[in-house]
Tab-separated table of C-alpha atoms in Angstrom:
chain	number	residue	atom	x	y	z
A	995	MET	CA	-61.545	73.769	14.112
A	996	SER	CA	-64.197	76.174	11.915
A	997	LEU	CA	-65.000	74.780	8.354
A	998	SER	CA	-63.548	76.404	6.378
A	999	ASN	CA	-60.586	75.855	7.872
A	1000	ARG	CA	-61.304	72.141	7.749
A	1001	LEU	CA	-62.232	71.640	4.076
A	1002	ALA	CA	-59.372	73.258	2.942
A	1003	ASP	CA	-57.341	70.858	5.090
A	1004	ASP	CA	-59.539	68.227	3.359
A	1005	MET	CA	-58.539	69.741	0.194
A	1006	LYS	CA	-55.095	69.587	0.064
A	1007	GLN	CA	-54.975	66.062	1.454
A	1008	ALA	CA	-57.631	64.796	-1.311
A	1009	MET	CA	-54.835	66.055	-4.058
A	1010	LYS	CA	-51.750	64.813	-2.182
A	1011	ASN	CA	-53.962	61.240	-2.290
A	1012	LYS	CA	-54.720	62.853	-5.814
A	1013	ASP	CA	-58.851	61.716	-4.980
A	1014	LYS	CA	-59.985	64.071	-8.148
A	1015	PHE	CA	-63.976	63.586	-6.936
A	1016	LYS	CA	-63.776	64.449	-3.564
A	1017	LEU	CA	-61.445	67.528	-4.390
A	1018	SER	CA	-64.072	68.690	-7.223
A	1019	VAL	CA	-67.173	67.700	-4.045
A	1020	ILE	CA	-65.198	70.116	-1.457
A	1021	ARG	CA	-64.069	72.856	-3.988
A	1022	MET	CA	-68.020	72.892	-4.895
A	1023	VAL	CA	-68.925	73.250	-1.253
A	1024	ARG	CA	-66.050	75.412	-0.646
A	1025	SER	CA	-66.903	77.706	-3.705
A	1026	SER	CA	-70.389	78.019	-1.950
A	1027	LEU	CA	-68.607	79.116	1.376
A	1028	GLN	CA	-67.301	81.834	-0.859
A	1029	ASN	CA	-70.089	83.052	-2.645
A	1030	GLU	CA	-71.901	82.927	0.593
A	1031	SER	CA	-69.300	85.661	1.770
A	1032	ILE	CA	-68.968	88.016	-0.791
A	1033	LYS	CA	-72.524	87.795	-1.227
A	1034	LEU	CA	-73.205	89.108	3.436
A	1035	GLY	CA	-69.973	91.497	1.921
A	1036	SER	CA	-68.318	89.750	5.454
A	1037	GLU	CA	-66.649	86.602	6.569
A	1038	LEU	CA	-69.265	83.590	7.959
A	1039	SER	CA	-69.756	82.711	10.868
A	1040	GLU	CA	-69.353	79.374	12.175
A	1041	GLU	CA	-73.899	78.920	12.091
A	1042	ALA	CA	-73.661	81.120	8.391
A	1043	GLU	CA	-71.036	78.361	6.624
A	1044	LEU	CA	-73.045	75.301	8.553
A	1045	THR	CA	-76.351	76.878	7.027
A	1046	VAL	CA	-74.625	76.551	3.459
A	1047	LEU	CA	-73.679	73.230	3.411
A	1048	THR	CA	-77.048	72.085	5.083
A	1049	ARG	CA	-78.687	74.029	1.533
A	1050	GLU	CA	-75.623	72.117	-0.661
A	1051	VAL	CA	-76.589	68.853	1.041
A	1052	LYS	CA	-80.301	69.647	0.748
A	1053	GLN	CA	-80.114	70.159	-3.342
A	1054	ARG	CA	-78.014	66.979	-3.233
A	1055	LYS	CA	-81.458	65.046	-1.810
A	1056	ASP	CA	-83.695	66.960	-4.254
A	1057	SER	CA	-81.577	65.850	-7.217
A	1058	LEU	CA	-80.528	61.889	-6.096
A	1059	HIS	CA	-85.243	62.055	-6.014
A	1060	GLU	CA	-85.886	63.658	-8.983
A	1061	PHE	CA	-83.033	61.167	-10.534
A	1062	GLU	CA	-83.942	58.044	-8.864
A	1063	SER	CA	-87.246	59.160	-9.983
A	1064	ALA	CA	-86.161	59.790	-13.796
A	1065	GLY	CA	-84.724	56.277	-13.318
A	1066	ARG	CA	-81.213	58.047	-14.238
A	1067	ASP	CA	-78.826	56.324	-11.545
A	1068	ASP	CA	-76.025	56.849	-12.798
A	1069	LEU	CA	-76.597	60.844	-12.259
A	1070	ALA	CA	-78.396	59.401	-8.959
A	1071	GLU	CA	-75.097	57.039	-7.733
A	1072	LYS	CA	-72.868	59.835	-8.141
A	1073	LEU	CA	-74.998	62.315	-5.806
A	1074	ARG	CA	-75.295	59.558	-3.397
A	1075	GLU	CA	-71.463	59.774	-3.102
A	1076	GLU	CA	-71.327	63.286	-3.029
A	1077	LEU	CA	-73.457	63.227	0.182
A	1078	LEU	CA	-71.319	60.725	2.064
A	1079	ILE	CA	-68.333	63.438	1.251
A	1080	LEU	CA	-70.917	66.215	2.370
A	1081	GLU	CA	-72.113	64.331	5.376
A	1082	GLU	CA	-68.884	64.529	7.192
A	1083	TYR	CA	-68.512	67.651	7.351
A	1084	LEU	CA	-72.458	68.350	9.324
A	1085	PRO	CA	-72.866	67.575	12.381
A	1086	GLU	CA	-73.834	64.465	14.072
A	1087	GLN	CA	-77.154	64.121	13.060
A	1088	LEU	CA	-80.126	63.528	16.350
A	1089	SER	CA	-81.434	60.257	16.477
A	1090	ASP	CA	-85.269	60.131	15.833
A	1091	GLU	CA	-86.066	59.376	19.668
A	1092	GLU	CA	-83.770	63.096	19.940
A	1093	LEU	CA	-86.075	64.794	17.143
A	1094	GLU	CA	-89.302	63.337	18.409
A	1095	ALA	CA	-88.656	64.594	22.121
A	1096	ILE	CA	-88.149	68.246	20.396
A	1097	VAL	CA	-90.809	68.556	18.794
A	1098	LYS	CA	-92.768	67.486	21.158
A	1099	GLU	CA	-91.096	70.033	23.999
A	1100	THR	CA	-91.828	72.339	21.447
A	1101	ILE	CA	-95.557	72.179	20.947
A	1102	THR	CA	-96.078	72.477	24.726
A	1103	GLN	CA	-93.819	75.378	25.158
A	1104	VAL	CA	-95.324	77.281	21.456
A	1105	GLY	CA	-99.149	75.735	22.794
A	1106	ALA	CA	-99.734	74.440	19.565
A	1107	SER	CA	-102.644	73.019	19.100
A	1108	SER	CA	-103.255	72.614	15.088
A	1109	LYS	CA	-102.712	72.184	12.362
A	1110	ALA	CA	-102.957	75.371	12.128
A	1111	ASP	CA	-100.175	76.476	14.319
A	1112	MET	CA	-97.836	74.685	12.462
A	1113	GLY	CA	-95.915	77.203	11.217
A	1114	LYS	CA	-94.863	78.657	14.596
A	1115	VAL	CA	-94.186	75.659	15.593
A	1116	MET	CA	-91.853	74.589	12.671
A	1117	GLY	CA	-90.418	78.333	13.106
A	1118	ALA	CA	-89.490	77.351	16.861
A	1119	ILE	CA	-87.958	74.116	16.240
A	1120	MET	CA	-85.854	75.119	13.637
A	1121	PRO	CA	-83.139	76.767	15.008
A	1122	LYS	CA	-82.687	74.270	18.059
A	1123	VAL	CA	-81.711	71.789	15.067
A	1124	LYS	CA	-79.410	73.437	12.553
A	1125	GLY	CA	-78.216	70.926	10.886
A	1126	LYS	CA	-78.843	68.320	12.929
A	1127	ALA	CA	-81.701	67.410	11.021
A	1128	ASP	CA	-83.926	67.070	7.901
A	1129	GLY	CA	-86.644	69.638	7.814
A	1130	SER	CA	-88.833	67.106	5.770
A	1131	GLN	CA	-88.402	64.883	8.389
A	1132	ILE	CA	-89.650	67.275	11.157
A	1133	ASN	CA	-92.542	68.517	9.021
A	1134	ARG	CA	-93.477	64.621	9.119
A	1135	LEU	CA	-93.418	64.596	13.381
A	1136	VAL	CA	-95.099	67.590	13.194
A	1137	GLN	CA	-97.437	66.951	11.296
A	1138	GLN	CA	-97.731	63.701	13.146
A	1139	HIS	CA	-98.345	65.448	16.801
A	1140	LEU	CA	-101.091	68.316	15.896
A	1141	SER	CA	-103.328	65.746	14.247
Protein backbone atom coordinates (compact mmCIF):
# COMPACT_ATOMS: atom_id res chain seq x y z
CA MET A 1 0.00 0.00 0.00
CA SER A 2 1.42 3.38 -0.96
CA LEU A 3 2.05 6.06 1.63
CA SER A 4 -0.77 8.23 0.25
CA ASN A 5 -3.30 5.41 0.53
CA ARG A 6 -2.13 4.53 4.02
CA LEU A 7 -2.41 8.16 5.12
CA ALA A 8 -5.91 8.41 3.65
CA ASP A 9 -7.02 5.26 5.50
CA ASP A 10 -5.47 6.43 8.75
CA MET A 11 -7.05 9.87 8.33
CA LYS A 12 -10.49 8.27 8.03
CA GLN A 13 -9.79 6.17 11.11
CA ALA A 14 -8.62 9.23 13.07
CA MET A 15 -11.85 11.00 12.11
CA LYS A 16 -13.92 8.05 13.31
CA ASN A 17 -11.93 7.91 16.56
CA LYS A 18 -12.21 11.69 16.97
CA ASP A 19 -8.42 11.86 17.37
CA LYS A 20 -7.94 15.51 16.43
CA PHE A 21 -4.19 15.58 17.05
CA LYS A 22 -3.39 12.58 14.83
CA LEU A 23 -5.80 13.91 12.22
CA SER A 24 -4.02 17.26 12.09
CA VAL A 25 -0.59 15.62 11.74
CA ILE A 26 -1.81 13.37 8.92
CA ARG A 27 -3.42 16.34 7.18
CA MET A 28 -0.14 18.27 7.37
CA VAL A 29 1.76 15.41 5.77
CA ARG A 30 -0.87 14.90 3.08
CA SER A 31 -0.74 18.62 2.36
CA SER A 32 3.05 18.47 1.97
CA LEU A 33 2.71 15.49 -0.37
CA GLN A 34 0.11 17.29 -2.44
CA ASN A 35 2.22 20.47 -2.61
CA GLU A 36 5.20 18.44 -3.81
CA SER A 37 3.01 16.73 -6.40
CA ILE A 38 1.80 20.11 -7.68
CA LYS A 39 5.37 21.43 -7.75
CA LEU A 40 6.52 18.44 -9.82
CA GLY A 41 3.41 18.50 -11.98
CA SER A 42 2.82 14.76 -11.67
CA GLU A 43 1.94 12.02 -9.22
CA LEU A 44 4.63 11.25 -6.68
CA SER A 45 6.54 7.99 -6.81
CA GLU A 46 6.95 6.00 -3.61
CA GLU A 47 10.52 7.29 -3.39
CA ALA A 48 9.37 10.91 -3.72
CA GLU A 49 6.71 10.33 -1.05
CA LEU A 50 9.38 8.94 1.25
CA THR A 51 11.56 11.99 0.57
CA VAL A 52 8.74 14.34 1.57
CA LEU A 53 8.00 12.32 4.72
CA THR A 54 11.68 12.27 5.66
CA ARG A 55 11.85 16.04 5.17
CA GLU A 56 8.84 16.50 7.48
CA VAL A 57 10.45 14.34 10.17
CA LYS A 58 13.76 16.21 9.85
CA GLN A 59 12.03 19.58 10.17
CA ARG A 60 10.32 18.47 13.34
CA LYS A 61 13.53 17.06 14.82
CA ASP A 62 15.32 20.34 14.11
CA SER A 63 12.48 22.32 15.68
CA LEU A 64 12.43 19.96 18.66
CA HIS A 65 16.11 20.62 19.28
CA GLU A 66 15.50 24.39 19.10
CA PHE A 67 12.51 24.26 21.45
CA GLU A 68 14.40 22.13 23.97
CA SER A 69 17.37 24.47 23.99
CA ALA A 70 15.01 27.45 24.43
CA GLY A 71 13.26 25.76 27.35
CA ARG A 72 9.88 25.51 25.57
CA ASP A 73 8.88 22.13 26.96
CA ASP A 74 5.23 22.59 25.98
CA LEU A 75 6.09 22.94 22.29
CA ALA A 76 8.79 20.27 22.51
CA GLU A 77 6.29 17.75 23.90
CA LYS A 78 3.86 18.47 21.06
CA LEU A 79 6.62 17.88 18.51
CA ARG A 80 7.63 14.61 20.19
CA GLU A 81 4.05 13.39 19.81
CA GLU A 82 4.01 14.46 16.14
CA LEU A 83 7.28 12.62 15.55
CA LEU A 84 5.84 9.43 17.05
CA ILE A 85 2.96 9.59 14.58
CA LEU A 86 5.20 10.38 11.59
CA GLU A 87 7.71 7.66 12.41
CA GLU A 88 4.93 5.06 12.00
CA TYR A 89 5.04 5.81 8.27
CA LEU A 90 8.81 5.61 7.83
CA PRO A 91 10.40 2.33 6.80
CA GLU A 92 12.06 0.36 9.57
CA GLN A 93 15.22 2.16 10.66
CA LEU A 94 18.62 0.49 10.27
CA SER A 95 20.41 -0.62 13.42
CA ASP A 96 23.75 0.94 14.35
CA GLU A 97 25.56 -2.25 13.31
CA GLU A 98 23.87 -2.36 9.90
CA LEU A 99 24.59 1.31 9.36
CA GLU A 100 28.22 0.94 10.33
CA ALA A 101 28.61 -1.99 7.90
CA ILE A 102 27.14 0.11 5.08
CA VAL A 103 29.47 3.01 5.92
CA LYS A 104 32.57 0.78 5.93
CA GLU A 105 31.54 -0.91 2.69
CA THR A 106 30.88 2.41 0.95
CA ILE A 107 34.19 3.92 2.12
CA THR A 108 35.96 0.91 0.62
CA GLN A 109 33.97 1.11 -2.64
CA VAL A 110 34.63 4.82 -3.08
CA GLY A 111 38.28 4.47 -2.05
CA ALA A 112 38.00 7.25 0.52
CA SER A 113 40.97 7.80 2.79
CA SER A 114 40.57 11.23 4.38
CA LYS A 115 37.95 13.74 5.45
CA ALA A 116 38.39 15.41 2.06
CA ASP A 117 36.50 12.44 0.57
CA MET A 118 33.52 12.99 2.89
CA GLY A 119 31.30 14.35 0.10
CA LYS A 120 31.92 11.35 -2.15
CA VAL A 121 31.14 8.92 0.65
CA MET A 122 27.97 10.73 1.77
CA GLY A 123 26.79 10.99 -1.85
CA ALA A 124 27.19 7.23 -2.28
CA ILE A 125 25.61 6.27 1.05
CA MET A 126 22.50 8.45 1.13
CA PRO A 127 20.63 6.74 -1.75
CA LYS A 128 21.26 3.35 -0.11
CA VAL A 129 19.75 4.32 3.22
CA LYS A 130 17.08 6.78 2.10
CA GLY A 131 14.45 7.03 4.82
CA LYS A 132 16.04 4.24 6.85
CA ALA A 133 18.59 6.31 8.76
CA ASP A 134 19.18 9.84 9.98
CA GLY A 135 21.65 11.86 7.91
CA SER A 136 23.39 13.31 10.97
CA GLN A 137 24.00 9.82 12.33
CA ILE A 138 25.50 8.73 9.00
CA ASN A 139 27.63 11.87 8.88
CA ARG A 140 28.98 11.15 12.36
CA LEU A 141 29.85 7.53 11.46
CA VAL A 142 31.57 8.56 8.22
CA GLN A 143 33.65 11.14 10.10
CA GLN A 144 34.68 8.53 12.66
CA HIS A 145 35.83 6.12 9.98
CA LEU A 146 37.65 8.73 7.90
CA SER A 147 39.65 10.24 10.75
